[in-house]
Rosetta silent file (secondary structure, phi, psi, omega in degrees, C-alpha in Angstrom):
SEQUENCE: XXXXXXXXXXXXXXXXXXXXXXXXXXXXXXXXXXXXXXXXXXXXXXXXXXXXXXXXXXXXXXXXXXXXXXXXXXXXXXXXXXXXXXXXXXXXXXXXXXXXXXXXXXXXXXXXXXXXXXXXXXXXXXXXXXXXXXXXXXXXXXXXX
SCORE:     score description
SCORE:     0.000 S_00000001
   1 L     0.000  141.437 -165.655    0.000    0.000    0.000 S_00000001
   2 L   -96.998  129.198  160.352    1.465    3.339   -1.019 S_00000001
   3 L  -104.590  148.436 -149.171    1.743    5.968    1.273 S_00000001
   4 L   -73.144  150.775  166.685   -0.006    9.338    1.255 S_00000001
   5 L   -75.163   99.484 -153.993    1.637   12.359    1.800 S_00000001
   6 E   -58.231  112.341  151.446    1.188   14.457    4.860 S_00000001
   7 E  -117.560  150.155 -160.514   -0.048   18.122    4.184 S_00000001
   8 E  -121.570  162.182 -177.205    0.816   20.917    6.152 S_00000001
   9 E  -123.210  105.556  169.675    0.210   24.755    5.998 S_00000001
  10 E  -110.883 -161.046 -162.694    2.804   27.272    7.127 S_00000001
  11 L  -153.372  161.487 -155.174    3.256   30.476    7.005 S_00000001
  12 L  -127.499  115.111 -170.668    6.263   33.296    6.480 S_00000001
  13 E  -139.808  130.351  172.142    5.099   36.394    8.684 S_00000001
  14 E  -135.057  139.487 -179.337    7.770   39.407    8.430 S_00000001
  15 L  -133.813  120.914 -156.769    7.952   42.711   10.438 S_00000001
  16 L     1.197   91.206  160.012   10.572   45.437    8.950 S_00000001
  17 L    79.101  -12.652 -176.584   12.777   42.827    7.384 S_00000001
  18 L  -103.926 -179.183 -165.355   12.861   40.245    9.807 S_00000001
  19 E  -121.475   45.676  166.609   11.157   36.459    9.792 S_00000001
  20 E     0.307  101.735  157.768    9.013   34.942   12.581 S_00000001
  21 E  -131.405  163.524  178.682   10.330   31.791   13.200 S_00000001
  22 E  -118.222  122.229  163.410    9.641   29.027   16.414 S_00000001
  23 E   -79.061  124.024 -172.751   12.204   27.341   17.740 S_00000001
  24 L   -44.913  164.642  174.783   11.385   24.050   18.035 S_00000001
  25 L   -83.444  153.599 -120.156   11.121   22.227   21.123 S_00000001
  26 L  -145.469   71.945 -166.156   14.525   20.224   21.406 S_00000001
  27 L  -160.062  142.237 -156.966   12.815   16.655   21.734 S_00000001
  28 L   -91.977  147.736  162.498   13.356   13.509   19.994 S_00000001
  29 L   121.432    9.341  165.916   10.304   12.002   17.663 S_00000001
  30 L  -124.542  121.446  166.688    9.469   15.390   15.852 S_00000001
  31 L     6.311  123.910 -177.220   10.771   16.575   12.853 S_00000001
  32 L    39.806   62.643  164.196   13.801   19.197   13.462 S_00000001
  33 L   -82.475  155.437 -141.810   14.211   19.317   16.800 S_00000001
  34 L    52.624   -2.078 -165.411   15.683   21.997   18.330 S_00000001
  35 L   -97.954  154.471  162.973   15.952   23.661   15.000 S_00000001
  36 E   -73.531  125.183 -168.990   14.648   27.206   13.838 S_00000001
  37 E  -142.547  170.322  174.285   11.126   26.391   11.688 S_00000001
  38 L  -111.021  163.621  174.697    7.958   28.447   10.752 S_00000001
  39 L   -24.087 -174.267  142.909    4.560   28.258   12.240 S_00000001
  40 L   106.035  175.041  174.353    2.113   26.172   10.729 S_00000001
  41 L   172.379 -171.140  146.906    1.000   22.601   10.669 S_00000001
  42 E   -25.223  118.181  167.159   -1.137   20.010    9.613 S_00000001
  43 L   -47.982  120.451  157.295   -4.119   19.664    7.620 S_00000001
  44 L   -65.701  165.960 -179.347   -7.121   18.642    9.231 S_00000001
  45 L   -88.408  171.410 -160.740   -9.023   16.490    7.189 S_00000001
  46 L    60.385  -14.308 -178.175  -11.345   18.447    4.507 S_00000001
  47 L  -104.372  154.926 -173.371   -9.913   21.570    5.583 S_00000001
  48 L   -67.292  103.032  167.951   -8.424   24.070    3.136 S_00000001
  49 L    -7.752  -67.515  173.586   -4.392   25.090    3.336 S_00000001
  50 H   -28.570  -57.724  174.048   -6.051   28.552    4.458 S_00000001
  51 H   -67.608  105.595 -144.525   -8.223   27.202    6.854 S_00000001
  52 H   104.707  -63.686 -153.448   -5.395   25.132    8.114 S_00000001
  53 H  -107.042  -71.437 -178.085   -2.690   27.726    8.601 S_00000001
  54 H   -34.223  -35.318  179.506   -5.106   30.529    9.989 S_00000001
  55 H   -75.912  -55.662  175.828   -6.443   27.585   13.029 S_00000001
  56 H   -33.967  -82.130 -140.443   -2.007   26.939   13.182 S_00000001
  57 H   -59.932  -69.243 -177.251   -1.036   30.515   13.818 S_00000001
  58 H   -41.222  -50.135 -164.309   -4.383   31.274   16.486 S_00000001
  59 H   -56.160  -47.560 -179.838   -3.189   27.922   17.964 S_00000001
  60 H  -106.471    8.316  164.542    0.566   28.665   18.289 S_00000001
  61 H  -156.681    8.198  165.086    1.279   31.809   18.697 S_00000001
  62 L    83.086   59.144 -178.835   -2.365   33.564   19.521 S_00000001
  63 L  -172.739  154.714 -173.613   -2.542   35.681   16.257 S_00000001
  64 L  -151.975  108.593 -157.850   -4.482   35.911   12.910 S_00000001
  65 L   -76.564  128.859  171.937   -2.927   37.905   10.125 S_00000001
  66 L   -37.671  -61.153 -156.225   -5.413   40.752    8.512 S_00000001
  67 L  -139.704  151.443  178.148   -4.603   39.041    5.114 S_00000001
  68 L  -170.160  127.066 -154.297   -2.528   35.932    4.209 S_00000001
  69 E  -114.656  165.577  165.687   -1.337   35.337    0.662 S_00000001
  70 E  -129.325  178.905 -123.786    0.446   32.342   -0.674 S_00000001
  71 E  -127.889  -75.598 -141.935    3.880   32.451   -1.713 S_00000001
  72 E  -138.692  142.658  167.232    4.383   28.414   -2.810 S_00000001
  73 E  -107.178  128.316  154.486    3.837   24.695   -2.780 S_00000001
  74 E   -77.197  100.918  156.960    6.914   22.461   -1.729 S_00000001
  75 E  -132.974  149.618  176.259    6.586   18.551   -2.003 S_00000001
  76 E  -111.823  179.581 -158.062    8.770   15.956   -1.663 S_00000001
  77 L   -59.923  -31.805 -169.537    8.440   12.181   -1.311 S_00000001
  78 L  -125.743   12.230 -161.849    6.363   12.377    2.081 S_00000001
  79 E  -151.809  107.916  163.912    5.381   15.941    2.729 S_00000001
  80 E   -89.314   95.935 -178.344    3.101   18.980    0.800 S_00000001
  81 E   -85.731   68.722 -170.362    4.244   22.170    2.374 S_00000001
  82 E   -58.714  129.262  173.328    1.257   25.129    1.559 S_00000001
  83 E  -106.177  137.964  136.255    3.691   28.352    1.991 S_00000001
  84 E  -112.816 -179.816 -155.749    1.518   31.781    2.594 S_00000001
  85 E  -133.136  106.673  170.772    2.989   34.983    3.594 S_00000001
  86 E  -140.193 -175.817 -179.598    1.689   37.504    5.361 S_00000001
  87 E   -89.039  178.443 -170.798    3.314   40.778    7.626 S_00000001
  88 L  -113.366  112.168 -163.275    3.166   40.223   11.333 S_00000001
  89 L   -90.523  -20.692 -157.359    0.879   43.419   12.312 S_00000001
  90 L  -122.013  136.481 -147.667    1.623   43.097   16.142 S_00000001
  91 L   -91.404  131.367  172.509    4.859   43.494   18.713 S_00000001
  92 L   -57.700  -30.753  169.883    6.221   40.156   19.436 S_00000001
  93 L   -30.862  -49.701 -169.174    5.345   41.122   23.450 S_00000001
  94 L   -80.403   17.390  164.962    1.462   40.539   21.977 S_00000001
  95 L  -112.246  119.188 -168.019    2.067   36.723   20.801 S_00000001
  96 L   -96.072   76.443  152.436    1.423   34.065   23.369 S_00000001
  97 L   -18.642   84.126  170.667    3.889   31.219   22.756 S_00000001
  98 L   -95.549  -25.844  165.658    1.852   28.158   22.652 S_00000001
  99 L  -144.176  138.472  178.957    4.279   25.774   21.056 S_00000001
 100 L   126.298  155.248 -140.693    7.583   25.422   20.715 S_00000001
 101 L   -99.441  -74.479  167.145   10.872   26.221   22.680 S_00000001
 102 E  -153.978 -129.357 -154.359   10.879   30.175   21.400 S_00000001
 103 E  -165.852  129.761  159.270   10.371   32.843   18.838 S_00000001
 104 E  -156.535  161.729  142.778   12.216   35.346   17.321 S_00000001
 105 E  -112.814  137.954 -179.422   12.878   37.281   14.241 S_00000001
 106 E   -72.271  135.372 -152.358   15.372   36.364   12.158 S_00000001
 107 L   -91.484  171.896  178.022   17.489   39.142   10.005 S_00000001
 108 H   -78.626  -14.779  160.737   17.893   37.645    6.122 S_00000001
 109 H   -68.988  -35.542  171.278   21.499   37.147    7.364 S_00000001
 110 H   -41.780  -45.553 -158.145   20.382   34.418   10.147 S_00000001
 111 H   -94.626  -16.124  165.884   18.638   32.826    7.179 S_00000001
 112 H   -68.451  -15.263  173.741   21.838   32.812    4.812 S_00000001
 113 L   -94.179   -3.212  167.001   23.768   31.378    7.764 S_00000001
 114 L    41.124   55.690 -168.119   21.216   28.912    8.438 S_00000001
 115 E   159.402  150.653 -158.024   21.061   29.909   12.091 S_00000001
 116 E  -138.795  150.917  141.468   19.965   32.513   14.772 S_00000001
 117 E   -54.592  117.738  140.316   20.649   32.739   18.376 S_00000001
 118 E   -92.987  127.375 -166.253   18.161   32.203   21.293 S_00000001
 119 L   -53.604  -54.215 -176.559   17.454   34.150   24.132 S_00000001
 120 L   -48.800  -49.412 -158.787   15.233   31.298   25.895 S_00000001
 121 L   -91.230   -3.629 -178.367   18.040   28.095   24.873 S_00000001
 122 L    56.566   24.029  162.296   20.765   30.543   25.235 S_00000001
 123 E  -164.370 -167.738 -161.253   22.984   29.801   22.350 S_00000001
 124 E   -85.726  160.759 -134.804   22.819   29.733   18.420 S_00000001
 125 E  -158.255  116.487  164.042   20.220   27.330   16.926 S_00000001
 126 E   -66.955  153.573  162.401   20.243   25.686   13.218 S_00000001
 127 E   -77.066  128.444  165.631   17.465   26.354   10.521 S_00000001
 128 L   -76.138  143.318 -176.159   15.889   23.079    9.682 S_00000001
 129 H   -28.534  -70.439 -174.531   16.795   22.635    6.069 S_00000001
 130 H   -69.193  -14.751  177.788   13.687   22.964    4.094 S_00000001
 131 H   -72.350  -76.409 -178.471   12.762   26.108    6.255 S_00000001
 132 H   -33.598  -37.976 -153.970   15.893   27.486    5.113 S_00000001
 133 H   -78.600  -39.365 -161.868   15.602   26.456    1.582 S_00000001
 134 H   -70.928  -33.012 -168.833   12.174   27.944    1.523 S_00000001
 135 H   -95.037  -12.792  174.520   12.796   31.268    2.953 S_00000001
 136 H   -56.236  -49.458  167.708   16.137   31.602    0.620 S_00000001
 137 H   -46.136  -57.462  171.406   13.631   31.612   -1.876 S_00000001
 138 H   -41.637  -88.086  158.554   11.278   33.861   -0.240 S_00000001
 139 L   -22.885  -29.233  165.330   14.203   36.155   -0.596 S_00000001
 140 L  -100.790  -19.631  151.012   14.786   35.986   -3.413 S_00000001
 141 L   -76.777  -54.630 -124.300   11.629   36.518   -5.027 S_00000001
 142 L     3.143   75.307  171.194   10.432   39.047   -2.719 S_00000001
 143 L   -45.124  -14.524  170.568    7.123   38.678   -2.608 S_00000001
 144 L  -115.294   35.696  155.593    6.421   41.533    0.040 S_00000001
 145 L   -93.099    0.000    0.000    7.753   44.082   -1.224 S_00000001
C-alpha cells in the first residue's frame, strides 16, 4: 500500500525585514528538533491550506494575520508544504507562545547562515533545512515588497 503524503500549511510572517520563526522544542520524535522552523502545521481532514494555517497561527502563537497570501507549494516524497505569507501586524510582546521552545525574528542574514541565536536556549540554533531552503527563496523573489 502506497503511502499518502502528509499536508501541512505554514506560514512566512515578516515585520521590517525580519522572519518569525519558532524554535522548536529540542525533543526527539518530531521533525527538526531543536531547529529554527515556521509556524504552521497540519491539515485537518477536509480543511483548506487557508483554513489550516489561519487555526495553526491562532493555535501557536495567539494571532491571525489581517490578510494571508500564498507564496508556494513544496513537495517531496512524504510531505506537501502550503507556503503563505503575510506581515506580522503586532509586537512580538502581543504573541502568546503556545508551542515550541521560542520565537524570534530572524534578520535575512540568520537565514543565509542557516542559524539565529536564542534568548530562551541561550545559544545559536540551526534552521531546519527545508525552512531554510524555503525562505532563501522567499528572498529571493520578494514577494512583500
Amino acid at each position: 500500500m502506497k503511502s499518502q503524503s502528509i499536508e501541512v500549511a505554514i506560514a512566512i510572517l515578516y515585520r521590517s525585514g525580519r522572519f518569525l520563526m519558532q524554535l522548536r522544542n529540542d525533543i526527539p520524535g518530531i521533525l527538526y528538533p531543536g531547529c529554527w522552523g515556521f509556524f504552521g502545521g497540519h491539515l485537518e481532514p477536509g480543511e483548506t491550506p487557508e483554513v489550516g494555517m489561519r487555526r495553526e497561527l491562532l493555535e501557536e502563537i495567539s494571532y491571525s494575520p489581517p490578510q494571508l497570501a500564498a507564496f508556494d507549494c513544496y513537495n517531496d516524497a512524504h510531505v506537501i508544504r502550503h507556503i503563505f505569507h503575510a506581515p506580522l501586524t503586532v509586537e512580538l510582546n502581543q504573541l502568546v507562545l503556545q508551542e515550541g521552545w521560542d520565537l524570534g525574528l530572524l534578520t535575512p542574514e540568520d537565514i543565509k547562515a542557516g542559524q539565529a541565536y536564542s534568548e530562551v536556549a541561550g545559544q545559536v540554533r540551526p534552521l531546519g533545512q527545508p525552512h531554510q531552503t524555503i525562505l532563501l527563496d522567499f528572498l529571493a523573489r520578494k514577494p512583500y515588497q
